[in-house]
């Protein structure tokens, strides 16, 4: 890495004198100079912008002194004079301010009794017409009743449901008739015998389940056997409960 140190830096070097260029001087220096008191040297001096009180616009001077302007001015003056005006526009002027010698009118009185006049006006004035407010919902005849359109909607829904039920019965009526033909009523003695057999089977399965129910550590095959016995017990209990239900029972023919 270059640290900036070198043996050649020990050799003295000759000083090169840099010549400073001459000061810039405009070729227009000294022309159109202003006094020292003025802050700027551009444009007219400040004294030239002040108005001269002796140079003001006089009559028949300026733009209106031309032939066209003079003719227009003379015509407007003639029109005002023909209308009876003095030549000055007075339409927007206000009334003159009263002088200090003018005095206001004092002692103006009236014989009108304002109290009696107000009382008479209040007695003779007709009362204002009473405006009826909005009708209360509770006073309407249909308040608290089921709207008519809801009855119509319910009737339409009932008709649709009846149509759907008729279509379903029409499609499923034949299948249900075939199923009824293949079903027969289960006699009571067979029903009791079947329930007794299922109970014996349930007792046998329960005894087998009690042999391994108290074990806390089971092998894989023992665990599966326990689950199988529990599922079989649940199925037998459901069958016995179904056979114990009140009413007739039908079974399909083999």
PDB file of C-alpha atoms in Angstrom:
ATOM      1  CA  UNK A   1       0.000   0.000   0.000  1.00  0.00           C
ATOM      2  CA  UNK A   2       1.382   3.446  -0.961  1.00  0.00           C
ATOM      3  CA  UNK A   3       1.907   5.506   2.224  1.00  0.00           C
ATOM      4  CA  UNK A   4       3.021   8.683   0.374  1.00  0.00           C
ATOM      5  CA  UNK A   5       6.659   8.461   1.522  1.00  0.00           C
ATOM      6  CA  UNK A   6       9.422   8.360  -1.079  1.00  0.00           C
ATOM      7  CA  UNK A   7      13.178   8.962  -1.062  1.00  0.00           C
ATOM      8  CA  UNK A   8      12.804  11.477  -3.879  1.00  0.00           C
ATOM      9  CA  UNK A   9      10.888  13.726  -1.503  1.00  0.00           C
ATOM     10  CA  UNK A  10      14.206  14.500   0.220  1.00  0.00           C
ATOM     11  CA  UNK A  11      15.581  16.196  -2.899  1.00  0.00           C
ATOM     12  CA  UNK A  12      14.919  19.954  -2.739  1.00  0.00           C
ATOM     13  CA  UNK A  13      12.785  21.251  -5.577  1.00  0.00           C
ATOM     14  CA  UNK A  14      13.017  24.597  -7.303  1.00  0.00           C
ATOM     15  CA  UNK A  15      10.216  27.008  -6.438  1.00  0.00           C
ATOM     16  CA  UNK A  16       8.102  28.034  -9.384  1.00  0.00           C
ATOM     17  CA  UNK A  17       6.810  31.567  -9.024  1.00  0.00           C
ATOM     18  CA  UNK A  18       3.237  31.886 -10.231  1.00  0.00           C
ATOM     19  CA  UNK A  19       2.558  35.249 -11.756  1.00  0.00           C
ATOM     20  CA  UNK A  20      -0.779  36.780 -10.817  1.00  0.00           C
ATOM     21  CA  UNK A  21      -2.715  38.101 -13.837  1.00  0.00           C
ATOM     22  CA  UNK A  22      -3.387  41.779 -14.037  1.00  0.00           C
ATOM     23  CA  UNK A  23      -6.611  43.096 -12.560  1.00  0.00           C
ATOM     24  CA  UNK A  24      -9.480  43.178 -15.060  1.00  0.00           C
ATOM     25  CA  UNK A  25     -10.392  46.665 -16.148  1.00  0.00           C
ATOM     26  CA  UNK A  26     -13.301  47.400 -18.431  1.00  0.00           C
ATOM     27  CA  UNK A  27     -12.668  49.342 -21.549  1.00  0.00           C
ATOM     28  CA  UNK A  28     -15.751  51.463 -20.713  1.00  0.00           C
ATOM     29  CA  UNK A  29     -14.355  52.481 -17.372  1.00  0.00           C
ATOM     30  CA  UNK A  30     -14.994  56.128 -16.644  1.00  0.00           C
ATOM     31  CA  UNK A  31     -17.905  56.526 -19.065  1.00  0.00           C
ATOM     32  CA  UNK A  32     -21.423  57.479 -17.852  1.00  0.00           C
ATOM     33  CA  UNK A  33     -20.327  57.678 -14.255  1.00  0.00           C
ATOM     34  CA  UNK A  34     -22.727  58.677 -11.491  1.00  0.00           C
ATOM     35  CA  UNK A  35     -22.043  60.658  -8.333  1.00  0.00           C
ATOM     36  CA  UNK A  36     -20.721  58.709  -5.405  1.00  0.00           C
ATOM     37  CA  UNK A  37     -23.866  59.206  -3.345  1.00  0.00           C
ATOM     38  CA  UNK A  38     -26.055  57.230  -5.757  1.00  0.00           C
ATOM     39  CA  UNK A  39     -26.364  53.486  -4.945  1.00  0.00           C
ATOM     40  CA  UNK A  40     -26.800  52.405  -8.582  1.00  0.00           C
ATOM     41  CA  UNK A  41     -25.540  53.379 -11.981  1.00  0.00           C
ATOM     42  CA  UNK A  42     -28.375  51.937 -14.127  1.00  0.00           C
ATOM     43  CA  UNK A  43     -31.339  53.910 -15.407  1.00  0.00           C
ATOM     44  CA  UNK A  44     -32.243  57.564 -14.810  1.00  0.00           C
ATOM     45  CA  UNK A  45     -31.262  59.264 -11.587  1.00  0.00           C
ATOM     46  CA  UNK A  46     -33.823  59.232  -8.731  1.00  0.00           C
ATOM     47  CA  UNK A  47     -34.482  62.972  -9.073  1.00  0.00           C
ATOM     48  CA  UNK A  48     -35.717  62.484 -12.632  1.00  0.00           C
ATOM     49  CA  UNK A  49     -38.633  60.232 -11.528  1.00  0.00           C
ATOM     50  CA  UNK A  50     -40.227  62.842  -9.278  1.00  0.00           C
ATOM     51  CA  UNK A  51     -43.287  64.605 -10.751  1.00  0.00           C
ATOM     52  CA  UNK A  52     -42.966  68.219 -11.783  1.00  0.00           C
ATOM     53  CA  UNK A  53     -45.805  70.326 -10.305  1.00  0.00           C
ATOM     54  CA  UNK A  54     -45.610  72.727 -13.208  1.00  0.00           C
ATOM     55  CA  UNK A  55     -46.055  70.076 -15.911  1.00  0.00           C
ATOM     56  CA  UNK A  56     -49.701  68.899 -15.760  1.00  0.00           C
ATOM     57  CA  UNK A  57     -52.309  68.069 -18.376  1.00  0.00           C
ATOM     58  CA  UNK A  58     -54.003  71.165 -19.707  1.00  0.00           C
ATOM     59  CA  UNK A  59     -57.126  71.706 -21.736  1.00  0.00           C
ATOM     60  CA  UNK A  60     -57.115  70.356 -25.263  1.00  0.00           C
ATOM     61  CA  UNK A  61     -53.972  68.371 -24.605  1.00  0.00           C
ATOM     62  CA  UNK A  62     -53.370  64.655 -24.761  1.00  0.00           C
ATOM     63  CA  UNK A  63     -55.340  62.010 -26.642  1.00  0.00           C
ATOM     64  CA  UNK A  64     -58.664  63.816 -26.567  1.00  0.00           C
ATOM     65  CA  UNK A  65     -57.147  66.808 -28.385  1.00  0.00           C
ATOM     66  CA  UNK A  66     -57.418  65.047 -31.766  1.00  0.00           C
ATOM     67  CA  UNK A  67     -60.229  65.825 -34.182  1.00  0.00           C
ATOM     68  CA  UNK A  68     -62.058  62.569 -33.411  1.00  0.00           C
ATOM     69  CA  UNK A  69     -61.797  62.980 -29.691  1.00  0.00           C
ATOM     70  CA  UNK A  70     -62.789  66.620 -29.790  1.00  0.00           C
ATOM     71  CA  UNK A  71     -65.824  65.833 -31.938  1.00  0.00           C
ATOM     72  CA  UNK A  72     -66.921  63.038 -29.567  1.00  0.00           C
ATOM     73  CA  UNK A  73     -66.426  65.317 -26.562  1.00  0.00           C
ATOM     74  CA  UNK A  74     -68.358  68.124 -28.175  1.00  0.00           C
ATOM     75  CA  UNK A  75     -71.244  65.764 -29.087  1.00  0.00           C
ATOM     76  CA  UNK A  76     -71.487  64.387 -25.542  1.00  0.00           C
ATOM     77  CA  UNK A  77     -71.450  67.888 -24.099  1.00  0.00           C
ATOM     78  CA  UNK A  78     -74.203  68.950 -26.486  1.00  0.00           C
ATOM     79  CA  UNK A  79     -76.363  65.945 -25.524  1.00  0.00           C
ATOM     80  CA  UNK A  80     -76.043  66.666 -21.797  1.00  0.00           C
ATOM     81  CA  UNK A  81     -76.850  70.298 -22.295  1.00  0.00           C
ATOM     82  CA  UNK A  82     -79.896  69.452 -24.441  1.00  0.00           C
ATOM     83  CA  UNK A  83     -81.185  67.194 -21.585  1.00  0.00           C
ATOM     84  CA  UNK A  84     -81.043  70.130 -19.175  1.00  0.00           C
ATOM     85  CA  UNK A  85     -78.014  69.059 -17.169  1.00  0.00           C
ATOM     86  CA  UNK A  86     -75.245  71.404 -16.286  1.00  0.00           C
ATOM     87  CA  UNK A  87     -72.625  69.190 -17.874  1.00  0.00           C
ATOM     88  CA  UNK A  88     -71.657  67.230 -14.714  1.00  0.00           C
ATOM     89  CA  UNK A  89     -72.693  63.743 -13.777  1.00  0.00           C
ATOM     90  CA  UNK A  90     -74.687  63.921 -10.520  1.00  0.00           C
ATOM     91  CA  UNK A  91     -76.613  60.622 -10.529  1.00  0.00           C
ATOM     92  CA  UNK A  92     -74.321  58.881  -8.048  1.00  0.00           C
ATOM     93  CA  UNK A  93     -73.941  61.799  -5.676  1.00  0.00           C
ATOM     94  CA  UNK A  94     -75.580  61.729  -2.249  1.00  0.00           C
ATOM     95  CA  UNK A  95     -77.588  64.447  -0.584  1.00  0.00           C
ATOM     96  CA  UNK A  96     -75.703  67.332   0.859  1.00  0.00           C
ATOM     97  CA  UNK A  97     -74.732  67.259   4.494  1.00  0.00           C
ATOM     98  CA  UNK A  98     -76.961  69.534   6.583  1.00  0.00           C
ATOM     99  CA  UNK A  99     -75.269  72.654   7.726  1.00  0.00           C
ATOM    100  CA  UNK A 100     -74.717  73.513  11.347  1.00  0.00           C
ATOM    101  CA  UNK A 101     -77.324  76.236  11.209  1.00  0.00           C
ATOM    102  CA  UNK A 102     -80.120  73.792  10.384  1.00  0.00           C
ATOM    103  CA  UNK A 103     -82.071  72.477  13.375  1.00  0.00           C
ATOM    104  CA  UNK A 104     -84.055  69.219  13.570  1.00  0.00           C
ATOM    105  CA  UNK A 105     -87.823  69.231  14.028  1.00  0.00           C
ATOM    106  CA  UNK A 106     -88.809  68.871  17.682  1.00  0.00           C
ATOM    107  CA  UNK A 107     -92.131  68.100  19.408  1.00  0.00           C
ATOM    108  CA  UNK A 108     -93.542  65.542  16.946  1.00  0.00           C
ATOM    109  CA  UNK A 109     -96.147  63.490  18.839  1.00  0.00           C
ATOM    110  CA  UNK A 110     -98.838  60.933  17.980  1.00  0.00           C
ATOM    111  CA  UNK A 111    -102.221  60.246  19.544  1.00  0.00           C
ATOM    112  CA  UNK A 112    -102.143  56.517  18.737  1.00  0.00           C
ATOM    113  CA  UNK A 113    -102.346  54.152  21.709  1.00  0.00           C
ATOM    114  CA  UNK A 114    -100.057  51.336  20.711  1.00  0.00           C
ATOM    115  CA  UNK A 115    -101.127  49.069  23.600  1.00  0.00           C
ATOM    116  CA  UNK A 116    -104.787  49.157  22.590  1.00  0.00           C
ATOM    117  CA  UNK A 117    -103.878  48.839  18.916  1.00  0.00           C
ATOM    118  CA  UNK A 118    -101.799  45.749  19.569  1.00  0.00           C
ATOM    119  CA  UNK A 119    -104.580  44.209  21.715  1.00  0.00           C
ATOM    120  CA  UNK A 120    -107.195  44.830  19.025  1.00  0.00           C
ATOM    121  CA  UNK A 121    -104.954  43.360  16.343  1.00  0.00           C
ATOM    122  CA  UNK A 122    -104.370  40.264  18.481  1.00  0.00           C
ATOM    123  CA  UNK A 123    -108.139  39.813  19.064  1.00  0.00           C
ATOM    124  CA  UNK A 124    -109.181  40.309  15.466  1.00  0.00           C
ATOM    125  CA  UNK A 125    -106.408  38.262  13.938  1.00  0.00           C
ATOM    126  CA  UNK A 126    -107.646  34.836  12.866  1.00  0.00           C
ATOM    127  CA  UNK A 127    -105.786  31.869  14.364  1.00  0.00           C
ATOM    128  CA  UNK A 128    -103.434  30.070  12.017  1.00  0.00           C
ATOM    129  CA  UNK A 129    -104.731  26.983  10.305  1.00  0.00           C
ATOM    130  CA  UNK A 130    -103.890  23.794  12.172  1.00  0.00           C
ATOM    131  CA  UNK A 131    -101.625  21.544  10.197  1.00  0.00           C
ATOM    132  CA  UNK A 132    -102.055  17.830  10.729  1.00  0.00           C
ATOM    133  CA  UNK A 133     -98.856  16.006  11.570  1.00  0.00           C
ATOM    134  CA  UNK A 134     -97.803  12.649  10.179  1.00  0.00           C
ATOM    135  CA  UNK A 135    -100.166   9.764  10.869  1.00  0.00           C
ATOM    136  CA  UNK A 136     -99.120   7.513  13.734  1.00  0.00           C
ATOM    137  CA  UNK A 137     -98.295   3.946  12.738  1.00  0.00           C
ATOM    138  CA  UNK A 138    -100.097   2.497  15.793  1.00  0.00           C
ATOM    139  CA  UNK A 139    -103.406   4.076  14.714  1.00  0.00           C
ATOM    140  CA  UNK A 140    -103.419   2.542  11.266  1.00  0.00           C
ATOM    141  CA  UNK A 141    -105.914  -0.304  10.698  1.00  0.00           C
ATOM    142  CA  UNK A 142    -103.232  -2.701   9.441  1.00  0.00           C
ATOM    143  CA  UNK A 143    -101.001  -2.202  12.500  1.00  0.00           C
ATOM    144  CA  UNK A 144    -100.146  -5.508  14.240  1.00  0.00           C
ATOM    145  CA  UNK A 145    -101.493  -7.666  11.417  1.00  0.00           C
ATOM    146  CA  UNK A 146     -99.600  -9.924   9.043  1.00  0.00           C
ATOM    147  CA  UNK A 147     -99.181  -8.205   5.670  1.00  0.00           C
ATOM    148  CA  UNK A 148    -101.160  -9.663   2.798  1.00  0.00           C
ATOM    149  CA  UNK A 149     -98.126 -10.203   0.624  1.00  0.00           C
ATOM    150  CA  UNK A 150     -96.666 -12.582   3.230  1.00  0.00           C
ATOM    151  CA  UNK A 151     -99.752 -14.797   2.952  1.00  0.00           C
ATOM    152  CA  UNK A 152     -99.327 -14.851  -0.816  1.00  0.00           C
ATOM    153  CA  UNK A 153     -95.656 -15.771  -0.463  1.00  0.00           C
ATOM    154  CA  UNK A 154     -96.462 -18.575   1.965  1.00  0.00           C
ATOM    155  CA  UNK A 155     -99.133 -19.919  -0.404  1.00  0.00           C
ATOM    156  CA  UNK A 156     -96.664 -19.933  -3.307  1.00  0.00           C
ATOM    157  CA  UNK A 157     -94.059 -21.731  -1.214  1.00  0.00           C
ATOM    158  CA  UNK A 158     -96.616 -24.356  -0.151  1.00  0.00           C
ATOM    159  CA  UNK A 159     -97.638 -24.951  -3.767  1.00  0.00           C
ATOM    160  CA  UNK A 160     -94.005 -25.426  -4.781  1.00  0.00           C
ATOM    161  CA  UNK A 161     -93.411 -27.857  -1.907  1.00  0.00           C
ATOM    162  CA  UNK A 162     -96.487 -29.883  -2.854  1.00  0.00           C
ATOM    163  CA  UNK A 163     -95.312 -30.097  -6.449  1.00  0.00           C
ATOM    164  CA  UNK A 164     -91.867 -31.257  -5.360  1.00  0.00           C
ATOM    165  CA  UNK A 165     -93.376 -33.899  -3.035  1.00  0.00           C
ATOM    166  CA  UNK A 166     -95.621 -35.171  -5.835  1.00  0.00           C
ATOM    167  CA  UNK A 167     -92.676 -35.497  -8.219  1.00  0.00           C
ATOM    168  CA  UNK A 168     -90.594 -37.302  -5.603  1.00  0.00           C
ATOM    169  CA  UNK A 169     -93.429 -39.709  -4.759  1.00  0.00           C
ATOM    170  CA  UNK A 170     -93.982 -40.372  -8.433  1.00  0.00           C
ATOM    171  CA  UNK A 171     -90.316 -41.271  -8.993  1.00  0.00           C
ATOM    172  CA  UNK A 172     -89.858 -43.257  -5.789  1.00  0.00           C
ATOM    173  CA  UNK A 173     -93.297 -44.842  -5.549  1.00  0.00           C
ATOM    174  CA  UNK A 174     -92.418 -47.856  -7.698  1.00  0.00           C
ATOM    175  CA  UNK A 175     -89.194 -48.592  -5.792  1.00  0.00           C
ATOM    176  CA  UNK A 176     -90.974 -48.349  -2.441  1.00  0.00           C
ATOM    177  CA  UNK A 177     -93.710 -50.712  -3.668  1.00  0.00           C
ATOM    178  CA  UNK A 178     -91.098 -53.269  -4.695  1.00  0.00           C
ATOM    179  CA  UNK A 179     -89.407 -53.025  -1.318  1.00  0.00           C
ATOM    180  CA  UNK A 180     -92.699 -53.513   0.501  1.00  0.00           C
ATOM    181  CA  UNK A 181     -93.375 -56.667  -1.508  1.00  0.00           C
ATOM    182  CA  UNK A 182     -90.046 -58.217  -0.351  1.00  0.00           C
ATOM    183  CA  UNK A 183     -90.518 -57.337   3.356  1.00  0.00           C
ATOM    184  CA  UNK A 184     -92.283 -59.579   5.858  1.00  0.00           C
ATOM    185  CA  UNK A 185     -93.251 -59.081   9.466  1.00  0.00           C
ATOM    186  CA  UNK A 186     -90.987 -60.645  12.119  1.00  0.00           C
ATOM    187  CA  UNK A 187     -92.978 -62.810  14.578  1.00  0.00           C
ATOM    188  CA  UNK A 188     -92.677 -62.093  18.282  1.00  0.00           C
ATOM    189  CA  UNK A 189     -91.274 -65.545  19.184  1.00  0.00           C
ATOM    190  CA  UNK A 190     -88.532 -65.256  16.567  1.00  0.00           C
ATOM    191  CA  UNK A 191     -87.864 -61.746  17.733  1.00  0.00           C
ATOM    192  CA  UNK A 192     -87.440 -62.895  21.363  1.00  0.00           C
ATOM    193  CA  UNK A 193     -85.238 -65.841  20.321  1.00  0.00           C
ATOM    194  CA  UNK A 194     -83.036 -63.575  18.217  1.00  0.00           C
ATOM    195  CA  UNK A 195     -82.728 -61.122  21.080  1.00  0.00           C
ATOM    196  CA  UNK A 196     -81.744 -63.937  23.487  1.00  0.00           C
ATOM    197  CA  UNK A 197     -79.073 -65.212  21.117  1.00  0.00           C
ATOM    198  CA  UNK A 198     -77.653 -61.719  20.742  1.00  0.00           C
ATOM    199  CA  UNK A 199     -77.591 -61.339  24.536  1.00  0.00           C
ATOM    200  CA  UNK A 200     -75.692 -64.631  24.923  1.00  0.00           C
ATOM    201  CA  UNK A 201     -73.219 -63.469  22.292  1.00  0.00           C
ATOM    202  CA  UNK A 202     -72.811 -60.169  24.099  1.00  0.00           C
ATOM    203  CA  UNK A 203     -72.121 -61.930  27.417  1.00  0.00           C
ATOM    204  CA  UNK A 204     -69.463 -64.145  25.814  1.00  0.00           C
ATOM    205  CA  UNK A 205     -67.737 -61.223  24.162  1.00  0.00           C
ATOM    206  CA  UNK A 206     -67.886 -59.249  27.419  1.00  0.00           C
ATOM    207  CA  UNK A 207     -66.173 -62.103  29.315  1.00  0.00           C
ATOM    208  CA  UNK A 208     -63.374 -62.188  26.766  1.00  0.00           C
ATOM    209  CA  UNK A 209     -63.030 -58.427  27.039  1.00  0.00           C
ATOM    210  CA  UNK A 210     -62.844 -58.518  30.846  1.00  0.00           C
ATOM    211  CA  UNK A 211     -59.789 -60.795  30.680  1.00  0.00           C
ATOM    212  CA  UNK A 212     -57.657 -58.055  29.089  1.00  0.00           C
ATOM    213  CA  UNK A 213     -59.498 -54.898  30.194  1.00  0.00           C
ATOM    214  CA  UNK A 214     -57.418 -54.511  33.420  1.00  0.00           C
ATOM    215  CA  UNK A 215     -54.073 -54.709  31.589  1.00  0.00           C
ATOM    216  CA  UNK A 216     -52.286 -51.356  31.276  1.00  0.00           C
ATOM    217  CA  UNK A 217     -49.504 -52.481  28.977  1.00  0.00           C
ATOM    218  CA  UNK A 218     -50.662 -54.393  25.925  1.00  0.00           C
ATOM    219  CA  UNK A 219     -48.839 -55.720  22.960  1.00  0.00           C
ATOM    220  CA  UNK A 220     -49.821 -54.681  19.468  1.00  0.00           C
ATOM    221  CA  UNK A 221     -51.946 -57.781  18.806  1.00  0.00           C
ATOM    222  CA  UNK A 222     -53.609 -57.590  22.239  1.00  0.00           C
ATOM    223  CA  UNK A 223     -54.477 -53.935  21.669  1.00  0.00           C
ATOM    224  CA  UNK A 224     -56.095 -54.727  18.330  1.00  0.00           C
ATOM    225  CA  UNK A 225     -58.003 -57.632  19.911  1.00  0.00           C
ATOM    226  CA  UNK A 226     -59.344 -55.349  22.650  1.00  0.00           C
ATOM    227  CA  UNK A 227     -60.520 -52.762  20.108  1.00  0.00           C
ATOM    228  CA  UNK A 228     -62.195 -55.486  18.030  1.00  0.00           C
ATOM    229  CA  UNK A 229     -64.070 -56.803  21.084  1.00  0.00           C
ATOM    230  CA  UNK A 230     -65.242 -53.315  22.025  1.00  0.00           C
ATOM    231  CA  UNK A 231     -66.543 -52.679  18.510  1.00  0.00           C
ATOM    232  CA  UNK A 232     -68.402 -56.012  18.505  1.00  0.00           C
ATOM    233  CA  UNK A 233     -69.961 -55.254  21.910  1.00  0.00           C
ATOM    234  CA  UNK A 234     -71.205 -51.877  20.639  1.00  0.00           C
ATOM    235  CA  UNK A 235     -72.753 -53.514  17.550  1.00  0.00           C
ATOM    236  CA  UNK A 236     -74.503 -56.218  19.623  1.00  0.00           C
ATOM    237  CA  UNK A 237     -75.878 -53.647  22.060  1.00  0.00           C
ATOM    238  CA  UNK A 238     -77.259 -51.584  19.148  1.00  0.00           C
ATOM    239  CA  UNK A 239     -78.959 -54.694  17.640  1.00  0.00           C
ATOM    240  CA  UNK A 240     -80.512 -55.662  20.983  1.00  0.00           C
ATOM    241  CA  UNK A 241     -81.779 -52.100  21.474  1.00  0.00           C
ATOM    242  CA  UNK A 242     -83.310 -52.134  17.984  1.00  0.00           C
ATOM    243  CA  UNK A 243     -85.087 -55.472  18.671  1.00  0.00           C
ATOM    244  CA  UNK A 244     -86.383 -54.146  21.993  1.00  0.00           C
ATOM    245  CA  UNK A 245     -88.180 -51.210  20.356  1.00  0.00           C
ATOM    246  CA  UNK A 246     -91.975 -51.091  20.583  1.00  0.00           C
ATOM    247  CA  UNK A 247     -93.977 -51.824  17.445  1.00  0.00           C
ATOM    248  CA  UNK A 248     -93.869 -54.202  14.546  1.00  0.00           C
ATOM    249  CA  UNK A 249     -90.627 -55.058  12.809  1.00  0.00           C
ATOM    250  CA  UNK A 250     -90.178 -56.100   9.203  1.00  0.00           C
ATOM    251  CA  UNK A 251     -87.294 -58.019   7.694  1.00  0.00           C
ATOM    252  CA  UNK A 252     -86.302 -58.575   4.078  1.00  0.00           C
ATOM    253  CA  UNK A 253     -86.807 -61.983   2.580  1.00  0.00           C
ATOM    254  CA  UNK A 254     -83.692 -63.955   1.638  1.00  0.00           C
TER     255      UNK A 254
END
